[in-house]
Amino acid sequence: MAQIKIFDTTLRDGEQSPGASMTASEKIRMAHELQDLGVDIIEAGFAASSSDEVRAIRDISREIKRPIITALARANEGDVIAAAKSLQEADSPRIHVFIATSNTHLERKLGINRGECIDRAVESIRLATSYVKDVEFSAEDATRTDLDFLTEVVRAAIQAGATTINLPDTVGYALPSEIQLMIEALQSRLPELDQCTLSVHCHDDLGLAVANSLAGIAAGARQVECTVNGIGERAGNAALEEIVMGLKVREDELDHRTGVRSEHLYRASRLLSYLTGIHPQPNKAIVGRNAFAHEAGIHQHGVLKDPSTYEIMTPEMVGVPQSKLVLGKHSGRHGLEARLRELGYTLEPEELDRVAASFKELADQKKNILDEDIISILNHGVMENVPEAYRIDDLGVTCGSALSRATITVLDENGVPRIAEGEGDGPIAAVFAAADTLHDFKVVLEEFEIRATTPGRDAVGEVTIRARVDGQTLTGRGGSTDVVLASAQAYIHVLNKGVQARELEARHFAARTDWGV
Ligand code: KIV
Ligand code: ZN
């Protein structure tokens, strides 16, 4: 039995999926979750892409100490240096160098020949080894690369010092049998592959990413690259939770294990959906809302008699809360703390203070507070760290068949109140119009979603807004039993992020100006 390394690329490849962008502080929060989950490697970002990305990689390198932290770099000097600099504070840094190797990519995208491709790979890997011991090389589009050339590139990469060789199915084209053949062929041609960790990285364009990853592992890969909820470019990457549970539930056949704490899978999934506003479809394996729901009478009957009749794993194994009636108005702070601990969350005292305050507010509106409500409160209030340029103090709305009107009282960072008024076609439009009188950003609303976290009329409504603020896409969130208030919170959240982004940009600009003087 071998230990399979879980390389999580939620914060890099996952974040590349449309609408999944996260701020640096949201990425740190997710990175903490990934560390708790027990992944071996966190790909924190692509340093050369932006200053925000560098900040996120730096912060993660400083704070997250157990897993290896890696940053992606194209095979060129600038990218490798940017990656190396961003990883300076990591205890276990890895530079991940990639270059495309298929004819299509070489000819149509890079406009270089095979010799140049190998030269660039070798030079960049050598440069990377001058900064860190741990260097990964990826042959982008490996599965559509001529096998002889792939063998040559991989041989050169190992000689140049790569310690992990990754073979991506970049466009999700391969079949499991082809992944297996590719790996077996490389292993027989390159005995030196034994000195490296062999890795697979599969995309889901044909819905085969997990099957291909498992085929890669069966053939000898000892690292698998994946993302929480399978988010990623186009149809996404292989879903981490499916790979982990596939290996765990079918250990009898696959005979490998991972270091992931499977009972943390659900909370990692929930946190990511909360941060990105992208929720897995209800029938998504492992973490979908219906993954453990039994609708048909025959199934319910069977499960009640013995869960093993229709369940190949229990909800507890992946940390799905059982929506037990848990707490109410009279449950104290200790009761709340104990339930949070049972759900796997240990909070700092000041975090607990904030959850307890939100819990009290919710308990005034909702009689029975379920586990899902508690997770929602946690996500919404507790670890939010965008400075509040605007904080909602009061909200009043009148609506009916005529135009709706909203008045929002917000407090600024110094607690000074401002009153904003607006009109619109419905209460939410009126709230947004009122909020728009507070700022000078150009805001274009791209997506607006309301979702009930639990069943019932008194459910908490979670609102996610995606908007372009001065050209930058930002995600805002709100949560309340009153969906108009939740919408106002989400809109104000977007504006606060806009203010933060503007300040960070100004600081970045000032730093560059000083440096130039
Ligand atoms: O899909 C891919 O080929 C990648 C590489 C950069 C590893 O994401
Ligand atoms: Zn990828």
Short mmCIF file of C-alpha atoms and ligand atoms in Angstrom, two decimals:
data_model
loop_
_atom_site.label_atom_id
_atom_site.label_comp_id
_atom_site.label_asym_id
_atom_site.label_seq_id
_atom_site.Cartn_x
_atom_site.Cartn_y
_atom_site.Cartn_z
CA MET A 1 0.00 0.00 0.00
CA ALA A 2 1.40 3.41 -0.97
CA GLN A 3 0.68 6.87 0.36
CA ILE A 4 -0.68 9.12 -2.40
CA LYS A 5 0.27 12.79 -2.12
CA ILE A 6 -2.65 15.14 -2.55
CA PHE A 7 -1.59 18.26 -4.46
CA ASP A 8 -4.37 20.78 -4.10
CA THR A 9 -4.62 23.39 -6.84
CA THR A 10 -7.93 24.98 -5.80
CA LEU A 11 -6.19 28.31 -5.28
CA ARG A 12 -4.45 28.25 -8.66
CA ASP A 13 -6.13 26.13 -11.35
CA GLY A 14 -9.42 26.19 -9.43
CA GLU A 15 -9.35 29.93 -9.09
CA GLN A 16 -8.89 30.19 -12.87
CA SER A 17 -12.47 28.98 -13.37
CA PRO A 18 -14.91 31.69 -14.43
CA GLY A 19 -16.21 33.64 -11.44
CA ALA A 20 -14.11 31.79 -8.86
CA SER A 21 -11.72 34.63 -8.09
CA MET A 22 -10.85 35.12 -4.44
CA THR A 23 -9.13 37.97 -2.64
CA ALA A 24 -5.77 37.34 -0.96
CA SER A 25 -7.41 37.10 2.47
CA GLU A 26 -10.04 34.66 1.18
CA LYS A 27 -7.26 32.53 -0.25
CA ILE A 28 -5.52 32.45 3.12
CA ARG A 29 -8.70 31.37 4.77
CA MET A 30 -9.11 28.57 2.23
CA ALA A 31 -5.45 27.63 2.65
CA HIS A 32 -5.98 27.18 6.40
CA GLU A 33 -8.90 24.91 5.61
CA LEU A 34 -6.76 22.89 3.18
CA GLN A 35 -4.06 22.55 5.82
CA ASP A 36 -6.65 21.28 8.33
CA LEU A 37 -7.96 18.92 5.67
CA GLY A 38 -4.51 17.36 5.47
CA VAL A 39 -3.47 17.97 1.86
CA ASP A 40 0.25 17.49 1.19
CA ILE A 41 0.87 20.34 -1.24
CA ILE A 42 -0.98 23.63 -1.74
CA GLU A 43 -0.52 25.38 -5.07
CA ALA A 44 -0.98 28.94 -3.85
CA GLY A 45 -0.99 30.74 -7.19
CA PHE A 46 0.76 31.89 -10.34
CA ALA A 47 3.16 34.58 -9.16
CA ALA A 48 3.80 36.26 -12.52
CA SER A 49 0.12 36.92 -13.14
CA SER A 50 -0.51 39.87 -10.76
CA SER A 51 0.57 41.66 -7.60
CA ASP A 52 -2.55 40.29 -5.83
CA GLU A 53 -1.40 36.80 -6.67
CA VAL A 54 2.08 37.49 -5.27
CA ARG A 55 0.52 38.84 -2.07
CA ALA A 56 -1.62 35.72 -1.69
CA ILE A 57 1.34 33.36 -2.22
CA ARG A 58 3.47 35.36 0.23
CA ASP A 59 0.79 35.43 2.91
CA ILE A 60 0.09 31.72 2.52
CA SER A 61 3.83 30.94 2.64
CA ARG A 62 4.12 32.92 5.87
CA GLU A 63 1.09 31.43 7.61
CA ILE A 64 0.65 27.88 6.41
CA LYS A 65 3.43 25.72 7.66
CA ARG A 66 2.57 22.03 7.44
CA PRO A 67 2.03 21.41 3.71
CA ILE A 68 4.48 22.17 0.94
CA ILE A 69 3.59 25.50 -0.69
CA THR A 70 4.12 25.81 -4.41
CA ALA A 71 3.82 28.57 -7.00
CA LEU A 72 3.39 28.06 -10.72
CA ALA A 73 5.84 29.48 -13.28
CA ARG A 74 6.01 29.33 -17.06
CA ALA A 75 9.37 28.14 -18.31
CA ASN A 76 11.03 31.54 -18.38
CA GLU A 77 13.39 33.45 -16.12
CA GLY A 78 10.94 36.16 -15.04
CA ASP A 79 8.27 33.70 -13.96
CA VAL A 80 10.70 31.48 -12.06
CA ILE A 81 12.17 34.44 -10.19
CA ALA A 82 8.69 35.78 -9.39
CA ALA A 83 7.69 32.35 -8.03
CA ALA A 84 10.90 32.05 -6.00
CA LYS A 85 10.46 35.50 -4.45
CA SER A 86 6.84 34.91 -3.56
CA LEU A 87 7.80 31.67 -1.78
CA GLN A 88 10.65 33.16 0.28
CA GLU A 89 8.87 32.76 3.60
CA ALA A 90 7.65 29.21 2.99
CA ASP A 91 9.11 26.49 5.20
CA SER A 92 8.79 23.91 2.42
CA PRO A 93 8.72 25.77 -0.90
CA ARG A 94 8.31 24.18 -4.31
CA ILE A 95 8.57 25.88 -7.70
CA HIS A 96 6.28 24.38 -10.32
CA VAL A 97 7.60 24.99 -13.83
CA PHE A 98 5.53 24.12 -16.88
CA ILE A 99 5.76 24.27 -20.63
CA ALA A 100 3.50 22.84 -23.30
CA THR A 101 4.88 19.84 -25.18
CA SER A 102 2.21 18.82 -27.72
CA ASN A 103 2.67 19.79 -31.37
CA THR A 104 -0.53 21.83 -31.35
CA HIS A 105 0.67 23.94 -28.42
CA LEU A 106 4.26 24.24 -29.63
CA GLU A 107 3.28 25.31 -33.13
CA ARG A 108 0.09 27.27 -32.59
CA LYS A 109 0.52 28.73 -29.11
CA LEU A 110 4.23 29.09 -28.40
CA GLY A 111 5.59 29.15 -31.95
CA ILE A 112 8.71 27.22 -30.95
CA ASN A 113 10.22 23.91 -32.01
CA ARG A 114 10.85 20.87 -29.85
CA GLY A 115 14.51 21.72 -29.24
CA GLU A 116 13.59 25.16 -27.93
CA CYS A 117 10.92 23.62 -25.75
CA ILE A 118 13.47 21.31 -24.09
CA ASP A 119 15.98 24.16 -23.73
CA ARG A 120 13.44 26.39 -22.03
CA ALA A 121 12.32 23.60 -19.70
CA VAL A 122 15.89 22.70 -18.75
CA GLU A 123 17.03 26.30 -18.18
CA SER A 124 14.00 27.13 -16.06
CA ILE A 125 14.27 23.97 -13.97
CA ARG A 126 17.97 24.67 -13.38
CA LEU A 127 17.18 28.23 -12.38
CA ALA A 128 14.43 27.00 -10.06
CA THR A 129 16.84 24.54 -8.38
CA SER A 130 19.13 27.46 -7.57
CA TYR A 131 16.31 28.79 -5.31
CA VAL A 132 14.66 25.66 -3.92
CA LYS A 133 15.39 21.93 -3.62
CA ASP A 134 11.88 20.91 -4.57
CA VAL A 135 11.05 21.54 -8.25
CA GLU A 136 8.09 20.16 -10.14
CA PHE A 137 7.97 20.03 -13.91
CA SER A 138 4.71 19.77 -15.89
CA ALA A 139 4.57 18.87 -19.56
CA GLU A 140 1.39 20.77 -20.41
CA ASP A 141 -0.92 18.81 -22.73
CA ALA A 142 1.14 15.68 -22.03
CA THR A 143 -1.68 13.36 -23.06
CA ARG A 144 -1.69 14.79 -26.61
CA THR A 145 2.10 14.82 -26.85
CA ASP A 146 4.01 12.42 -29.06
CA LEU A 147 5.29 9.75 -26.69
CA ASP A 148 8.89 9.82 -27.99
CA PHE A 149 9.09 13.56 -27.49
CA LEU A 150 7.41 13.35 -24.08
CA THR A 151 10.06 10.79 -23.07
CA GLU A 152 12.79 13.16 -24.21
CA VAL A 153 11.38 16.15 -22.33
CA VAL A 154 10.84 14.20 -19.13
CA ARG A 155 14.37 12.73 -19.32
CA ALA A 156 15.82 16.24 -19.73
CA ALA A 157 13.65 17.60 -16.90
CA ILE A 158 14.88 14.92 -14.50
CA GLN A 159 18.50 15.54 -15.49
CA ALA A 160 17.99 19.27 -14.92
CA GLY A 161 16.85 18.58 -11.34
CA ALA A 162 13.07 18.21 -11.34
CA THR A 163 11.96 16.12 -8.36
CA THR A 164 8.31 15.74 -9.39
CA ILE A 165 7.17 15.03 -12.94
CA ASN A 166 3.57 15.90 -13.66
CA LEU A 167 1.70 14.66 -16.73
CA PRO A 168 -1.36 16.83 -17.26
CA ASP A 169 -4.40 15.90 -19.31
CA THR A 170 -4.79 19.62 -19.91
CA VAL A 171 -7.84 19.49 -22.16
CA GLY A 172 -9.55 16.50 -20.54
CA TYR A 173 -9.17 14.39 -23.67
CA ALA A 174 -7.62 11.15 -22.47
CA LEU A 175 -9.30 7.88 -21.54
CA PRO A 176 -8.29 5.98 -18.40
CA SER A 177 -6.66 3.24 -20.51
CA GLU A 178 -4.55 5.86 -22.32
CA ILE A 179 -3.35 7.45 -19.08
CA GLN A 180 -2.31 4.02 -17.91
CA LEU A 181 -0.47 3.25 -21.17
CA MET A 182 1.32 6.62 -21.13
CA ILE A 183 2.58 6.11 -17.60
CA GLU A 184 3.61 2.50 -18.14
CA ALA A 185 5.46 3.46 -21.34
CA LEU A 186 7.37 6.28 -19.63
CA GLN A 187 8.24 4.06 -16.69
CA SER A 188 9.66 1.36 -18.94
CA ARG A 189 11.61 3.88 -21.05
CA LEU A 190 12.91 5.97 -18.14
CA PRO A 191 14.14 3.98 -15.15
CA GLU A 192 15.28 7.32 -13.65
CA LEU A 193 11.59 8.16 -13.11
CA ASP A 194 11.96 6.09 -9.94
CA GLN A 195 13.96 8.92 -8.37
CA CYS A 196 11.03 11.31 -8.85
CA THR A 197 7.46 11.52 -7.76
CA LEU A 198 5.22 10.90 -10.73
CA SER A 199 2.06 12.99 -10.79
CA VAL A 200 -1.21 13.25 -12.73
CA HIS A 201 -3.34 16.33 -13.30
CA CYS A 202 -6.63 15.72 -15.11
CA HIS A 203 -9.31 18.03 -16.42
CA ASP A 204 -12.96 17.05 -16.65
CA ASP A 205 -14.03 17.99 -20.19
CA LEU A 206 -15.33 14.46 -20.81
CA GLY A 207 -16.29 13.86 -17.19
CA LEU A 208 -13.32 11.50 -16.80
CA ALA A 209 -10.99 13.53 -14.58
CA VAL A 210 -11.40 11.38 -11.48
CA ALA A 211 -11.38 8.10 -13.41
CA ASN A 212 -8.23 9.23 -15.22
CA SER A 213 -6.57 10.27 -11.96
CA LEU A 214 -7.33 6.87 -10.40
CA ALA A 215 -6.02 5.14 -13.54
CA GLY A 216 -2.83 7.20 -13.19
CA ILE A 217 -2.46 6.14 -9.58
CA ALA A 218 -3.07 2.49 -10.48
CA ALA A 219 -0.29 2.77 -13.07
CA GLY A 220 2.21 4.22 -10.60
CA ALA A 221 1.55 7.95 -10.05
CA ARG A 222 2.12 8.84 -6.42
CA GLN A 223 0.88 12.42 -6.56
CA VAL A 224 -2.51 13.55 -7.80
CA GLU A 225 -3.45 17.14 -8.57
CA CYS A 226 -7.04 18.13 -7.84
CA THR A 227 -9.36 20.84 -6.55
CA VAL A 228 -12.09 21.04 -3.94
CA ASN A 229 -15.53 20.62 -5.60
CA GLY A 230 -13.64 19.96 -8.85
CA ILE A 231 -13.58 23.68 -9.72
CA GLY A 232 -11.21 24.74 -12.48
CA GLU A 233 -10.80 25.81 -16.10
CA ARG A 234 -13.84 24.97 -18.30
CA ALA A 235 -15.42 21.76 -16.94
CA GLY A 236 -13.01 21.82 -14.02
CA ASN A 237 -10.28 19.66 -12.50
CA ALA A 238 -10.49 16.27 -10.84
CA ALA A 239 -12.51 16.67 -7.63
CA LEU A 240 -10.34 16.18 -4.54
CA GLU A 241 -13.17 14.75 -2.44
CA GLU A 242 -14.01 12.13 -5.08
CA ILE A 243 -10.41 10.98 -5.42
CA VAL A 244 -9.93 10.81 -1.66
CA MET A 245 -13.16 8.90 -1.06
CA GLY A 246 -12.58 6.67 -4.09
CA LEU A 247 -9.26 5.64 -2.60
CA LYS A 248 -10.73 5.25 0.87
CA VAL A 249 -13.95 3.40 0.08
CA ARG A 250 -12.28 1.15 -2.51
CA GLU A 251 -9.07 0.60 -0.59
CA ASP A 252 -9.80 -3.13 -0.95
CA GLU A 253 -9.18 -2.84 -4.69
CA LEU A 254 -6.93 0.21 -5.08
CA ASP A 255 -4.73 -0.45 -2.06
CA HIS A 256 -3.55 3.14 -1.50
CA ARG A 257 -4.23 5.78 1.08
CA THR A 258 -4.00 9.55 1.48
CA GLY A 259 -3.31 11.75 4.49
CA VAL A 260 -6.59 13.63 4.04
CA ARG A 261 -8.96 13.76 7.01
CA SER A 262 -12.09 12.78 5.15
CA GLU A 263 -14.38 14.09 7.89
CA HIS A 264 -13.24 17.61 6.89
CA LEU A 265 -14.27 17.25 3.24
CA TYR A 266 -17.73 18.71 3.58
CA ARG A 267 -16.63 21.80 5.46
CA ALA A 268 -13.86 22.47 2.93
CA SER A 269 -16.44 22.18 0.17
CA ARG A 270 -18.87 24.50 1.97
CA LEU A 271 -16.20 27.09 2.64
CA LEU A 272 -15.10 27.14 -0.98
CA SER A 273 -18.70 27.48 -2.23
CA TYR A 274 -19.21 30.28 0.23
CA LEU A 275 -16.06 32.11 -0.84
CA THR A 276 -16.63 31.77 -4.58
CA GLY A 277 -20.44 31.67 -4.72
CA ILE A 278 -20.11 28.52 -6.85
CA HIS A 279 -22.15 25.71 -5.33
CA PRO A 280 -21.81 22.05 -6.35
CA GLN A 281 -24.85 20.65 -8.12
CA PRO A 282 -27.22 18.81 -5.72
CA ASN A 283 -26.30 15.37 -7.08
CA LYS A 284 -22.53 16.02 -6.91
CA ALA A 285 -20.76 12.98 -5.43
CA ILE A 286 -19.65 13.26 -1.78
CA VAL A 287 -20.52 16.93 -1.12
CA GLY A 288 -23.74 17.58 -3.11
CA ARG A 289 -26.89 18.34 -1.11
CA ASN A 290 -28.45 15.04 -2.18
CA ALA A 291 -25.34 12.89 -1.92
CA PHE A 292 -26.73 11.15 1.17
CA ALA A 293 -30.47 11.74 0.65
CA HIS A 294 -32.65 8.69 0.06
CA GLU A 295 -35.88 9.61 -1.65
CA ALA A 296 -37.39 6.33 -2.83
CA GLY A 297 -39.44 4.46 -0.24
CA ILE A 298 -37.61 1.19 -0.83
CA HIS A 299 -34.29 2.90 -0.29
CA GLN A 300 -35.46 4.68 2.87
CA HIS A 301 -36.77 1.41 4.23
CA GLY A 302 -33.47 -0.33 3.50
CA VAL A 303 -31.33 2.43 5.02
CA LEU A 304 -33.44 2.51 8.18
CA LYS A 305 -32.95 -1.23 8.58
CA ASP A 306 -29.26 -1.12 7.78
CA PRO A 307 -27.46 1.87 6.18
CA SER A 308 -25.09 -0.46 4.32
CA THR A 309 -28.00 -1.49 2.04
CA TYR A 310 -27.76 1.74 0.05
CA GLU A 311 -24.82 3.65 1.54
CA ILE A 312 -21.25 2.82 0.57
CA MET A 313 -19.98 5.41 3.04
CA THR A 314 -21.64 7.28 5.88
CA PRO A 315 -22.29 11.03 5.90
CA GLU A 316 -20.13 11.20 9.05
CA MET A 317 -17.13 9.89 7.10
CA VAL A 318 -17.12 13.08 5.03
CA GLY A 319 -18.39 15.38 7.75
CA VAL A 320 -21.89 16.06 6.40
CA PRO A 321 -23.88 17.45 9.33
CA GLN A 322 -27.05 15.56 10.04
CA SER A 323 -29.27 18.63 10.32
CA LYS A 324 -30.13 17.63 13.86
CA LEU A 325 -32.24 20.08 15.78
CA VAL A 326 -29.46 21.53 17.76
CA LEU A 327 -29.74 24.80 19.50
CA GLY A 328 -32.25 27.52 20.26
CA LYS A 329 -32.66 30.87 21.95
CA HIS A 330 -31.82 29.51 25.37
CA SER A 331 -28.72 27.55 24.41
CA GLY A 332 -25.75 29.24 25.98
CA ARG A 333 -22.32 30.04 24.66
CA HIS A 334 -21.01 26.71 25.99
CA GLY A 335 -23.69 24.78 24.10
CA LEU A 336 -22.77 26.62 20.94
CA GLU A 337 -19.07 26.06 21.48
CA ALA A 338 -19.63 22.35 22.12
CA ARG A 339 -21.71 21.95 18.95
CA LEU A 340 -19.11 23.81 16.92
CA ARG A 341 -16.46 21.46 18.26
CA GLU A 342 -18.59 18.45 17.32
CA LEU A 343 -18.82 19.89 13.81
CA GLY A 344 -15.02 20.11 13.75
CA TYR A 345 -14.51 23.85 14.34
CA THR A 346 -12.29 25.11 17.14
CA LEU A 347 -12.46 28.88 17.33
CA GLU A 348 -10.32 31.55 18.90
CA PRO A 349 -12.13 33.32 21.81
CA GLU A 350 -12.78 36.48 19.77
CA GLU A 351 -14.12 34.42 16.86
CA LEU A 352 -16.41 32.62 19.26
CA ASP A 353 -17.61 36.01 20.58
CA ARG A 354 -18.61 37.01 17.06
CA VAL A 355 -20.37 33.72 16.31
CA ALA A 356 -22.18 33.90 19.64
CA ALA A 357 -23.40 37.44 18.81
CA SER A 358 -24.64 36.38 15.35
CA PHE A 359 -26.15 33.25 16.85
CA LYS A 360 -28.13 35.34 19.34
CA GLU A 361 -29.44 37.57 16.55
CA LEU A 362 -30.47 34.55 14.51
CA ALA A 363 -32.09 32.86 17.49
CA ASP A 364 -34.36 35.90 17.85
CA GLN A 365 -35.64 35.29 14.33
CA LYS A 366 -35.50 31.52 14.08
CA LYS A 367 -36.68 29.06 16.72
CA ASN A 368 -34.62 26.00 15.89
CA ILE A 369 -31.08 26.49 14.76
CA LEU A 370 -29.70 23.65 12.65
CA ASP A 371 -26.10 22.67 11.97
CA GLU A 372 -26.27 24.22 8.52
CA ASP A 373 -27.32 27.53 10.09
CA ILE A 374 -24.32 27.43 12.39
CA ILE A 375 -21.96 26.77 9.50
CA SER A 376 -23.56 29.64 7.61
CA ILE A 377 -23.13 32.04 10.54
CA LEU A 378 -19.54 30.94 10.86
CA ASN A 379 -18.81 31.55 7.22
CA HIS A 380 -20.61 34.86 7.05
CA GLY A 381 -19.45 36.69 10.06
CA VAL A 382 -16.63 35.17 11.88
CA MET A 383 -13.60 35.15 9.75
CA GLU A 384 -14.56 38.00 7.44
CA ASN A 385 -11.61 40.29 7.25
CA VAL A 386 -12.39 42.95 4.69
CA PRO A 387 -12.08 46.32 6.44
CA GLU A 388 -15.56 47.78 6.75
CA ALA A 389 -15.55 51.14 5.01
CA TYR A 390 -19.35 50.84 5.22
CA ARG A 391 -21.22 48.88 7.89
CA ILE A 392 -24.99 48.58 7.82
CA ASP A 393 -26.53 50.07 10.94
CA ASP A 394 -30.13 50.21 9.85
CA LEU A 395 -32.21 49.31 6.82
CA GLY A 396 -35.73 50.43 5.97
CA VAL A 397 -37.67 49.44 2.86
CA THR A 398 -41.14 50.18 1.57
CA CYS A 399 -42.37 48.14 -1.32
CA GLY A 400 -45.56 47.20 -3.07
CA SER A 401 -46.99 47.60 -6.54
CA ALA A 402 -45.49 51.10 -6.90
CA LEU A 403 -41.80 51.93 -6.91
CA SER A 404 -39.91 50.59 -3.87
CA ARG A 405 -37.87 52.85 -1.61
CA ALA A 406 -34.93 52.00 0.61
CA THR A 407 -33.07 53.93 3.31
CA ILE A 408 -29.81 52.51 4.56
CA THR A 409 -27.88 53.94 7.48
CA VAL A 410 -24.24 52.95 7.26
CA LEU A 411 -21.41 53.65 9.66
CA ASP A 412 -17.97 54.41 8.29
CA GLU A 413 -14.73 53.07 9.79
CA ASN A 414 -14.89 55.74 12.52
CA GLY A 415 -18.50 54.97 13.38
CA VAL A 416 -19.82 58.12 11.67
CA PRO A 417 -23.32 57.52 10.26
CA ARG A 418 -24.37 58.27 6.67
CA ILE A 419 -27.84 57.91 5.30
CA ALA A 420 -28.36 56.63 1.77
CA GLU A 421 -31.68 56.63 -0.03
CA GLY A 422 -32.73 55.05 -3.28
CA GLU A 423 -35.66 53.90 -5.38
CA GLY A 424 -36.04 50.89 -7.59
CA ASP A 425 -38.22 48.32 -9.20
CA GLY A 426 -38.54 46.13 -6.10
CA PRO A 427 -36.93 46.30 -2.65
CA ILE A 428 -33.58 44.82 -3.67
CA ALA A 429 -33.17 47.20 -6.61
CA ALA A 430 -34.02 50.07 -4.25
CA VAL A 431 -31.39 48.90 -1.75
CA PHE A 432 -28.74 48.74 -4.48
CA ALA A 433 -29.73 52.19 -5.74
CA ALA A 434 -29.41 53.58 -2.21
CA ALA A 435 -26.00 51.93 -1.73
CA ASP A 436 -24.85 53.38 -5.04
CA THR A 437 -25.17 56.91 -3.65
CA LEU A 438 -22.36 56.10 -1.20
CA HIS A 439 -19.48 55.58 -3.64
CA ASP A 440 -17.95 56.65 -6.94
CA PHE A 441 -17.14 53.20 -8.35
CA LYS A 442 -18.49 51.95 -11.64
CA VAL A 443 -20.41 48.86 -10.53
CA VAL A 444 -21.79 46.36 -13.04
CA LEU A 445 -23.81 43.55 -11.47
CA GLU A 446 -22.95 40.26 -13.16
CA GLU A 447 -24.63 37.66 -10.99
CA PHE A 448 -27.08 37.63 -8.13
CA GLU A 449 -28.09 34.46 -6.31
CA ILE A 450 -30.25 33.72 -3.28
CA ARG A 451 -30.12 30.32 -1.70
CA ALA A 452 -31.83 28.92 1.40
CA THR A 453 -29.33 27.13 3.64
CA THR A 454 -31.95 24.99 5.35
CA PRO A 455 -35.53 23.95 4.61
CA GLY A 456 -38.43 25.92 6.09
CA ARG A 457 -39.83 29.43 5.93
CA ASP A 458 -37.45 30.76 8.53
CA ALA A 459 -34.36 29.55 6.66
CA VAL A 460 -31.28 31.74 6.43
CA GLY A 461 -31.10 33.18 2.91
CA GLU A 462 -27.54 33.32 1.60
CA VAL A 463 -27.02 35.95 -1.06
CA THR A 464 -24.03 35.94 -3.38
CA ILE A 465 -23.33 38.83 -5.71
CA ARG A 466 -20.70 38.93 -8.39
CA ALA A 467 -20.01 42.42 -9.74
CA ARG A 468 -17.40 44.25 -11.74
CA VAL A 469 -16.19 47.15 -9.64
CA ASP A 470 -14.04 49.53 -11.67
CA GLY A 471 -13.31 46.63 -14.00
CA GLN A 472 -12.37 44.09 -11.30
CA THR A 473 -14.69 41.14 -10.59
CA LEU A 474 -15.52 40.89 -6.89
CA THR A 475 -17.77 38.55 -4.96
CA GLY A 476 -19.92 39.75 -2.07
CA ARG A 477 -21.92 37.70 0.39
CA GLY A 478 -24.66 38.23 2.90
CA GLY A 479 -26.78 35.98 5.07
CA SER A 480 -29.97 36.63 7.02
CA THR A 481 -33.47 35.28 7.48
CA ASP A 482 -34.45 38.54 5.69
CA VAL A 483 -33.27 38.24 2.09
CA VAL A 484 -33.48 42.01 1.48
CA LEU A 485 -31.06 42.59 4.35
CA ALA A 486 -28.88 39.71 3.09
CA SER A 487 -28.83 41.39 -0.35
CA ALA A 488 -27.82 44.72 1.20
CA GLN A 489 -25.04 42.97 3.15
CA ALA A 490 -23.79 41.29 -0.01
CA TYR A 491 -23.78 44.55 -1.98
CA ILE A 492 -22.02 46.44 0.81
CA HIS A 493 -19.52 43.58 1.03
CA VAL A 494 -18.70 44.10 -2.66
CA LEU A 495 -18.26 47.83 -2.07
CA ASN A 496 -15.98 47.22 0.92
CA LYS A 497 -13.86 44.93 -1.23
CA GLY A 498 -13.76 47.66 -3.87
CA VAL A 499 -12.48 50.17 -1.29
CA GLN A 500 -9.90 47.63 -0.09
CA ALA A 501 -8.75 46.90 -3.67
CA ARG A 502 -8.38 50.62 -4.37
CA GLU A 503 -6.30 51.12 -1.21
CA LEU A 504 -4.08 48.13 -1.95
CA GLU A 505 -3.52 49.36 -5.47
CA ALA A 506 -2.62 52.84 -4.20
CA ARG A 507 -0.13 51.33 -1.74
CA HIS A 508 1.36 49.13 -4.42
CA PHE A 509 1.68 52.11 -6.73
CA ALA A 510 3.30 54.25 -3.97
CA ALA A 511 5.79 51.47 -3.21
CA ARG A 512 6.76 51.21 -6.87
CA THR A 513 7.11 55.00 -7.15
CA ASP A 514 9.39 55.12 -4.08
CA TRP A 515 11.47 52.35 -5.47
CA GLY A 516 11.85 54.19 -8.78
CA VAL A 517 13.10 57.41 -7.17
O1 KIV B 1 -3.85 21.75 -17.00
C1 KIV B 1 -2.64 21.97 -17.02
O2 KIV B 1 -1.90 21.54 -17.91
C2 KIV B 1 -2.09 22.81 -15.97
C3 KIV B 1 -0.61 22.88 -15.87
C4 KIV B 1 -0.15 24.29 -15.76
C5 KIV B 1 -0.11 22.03 -14.74
O3 KIV B 1 -2.82 23.35 -15.17
ZN ZN B 2 -4.82 22.35 -15.19
#
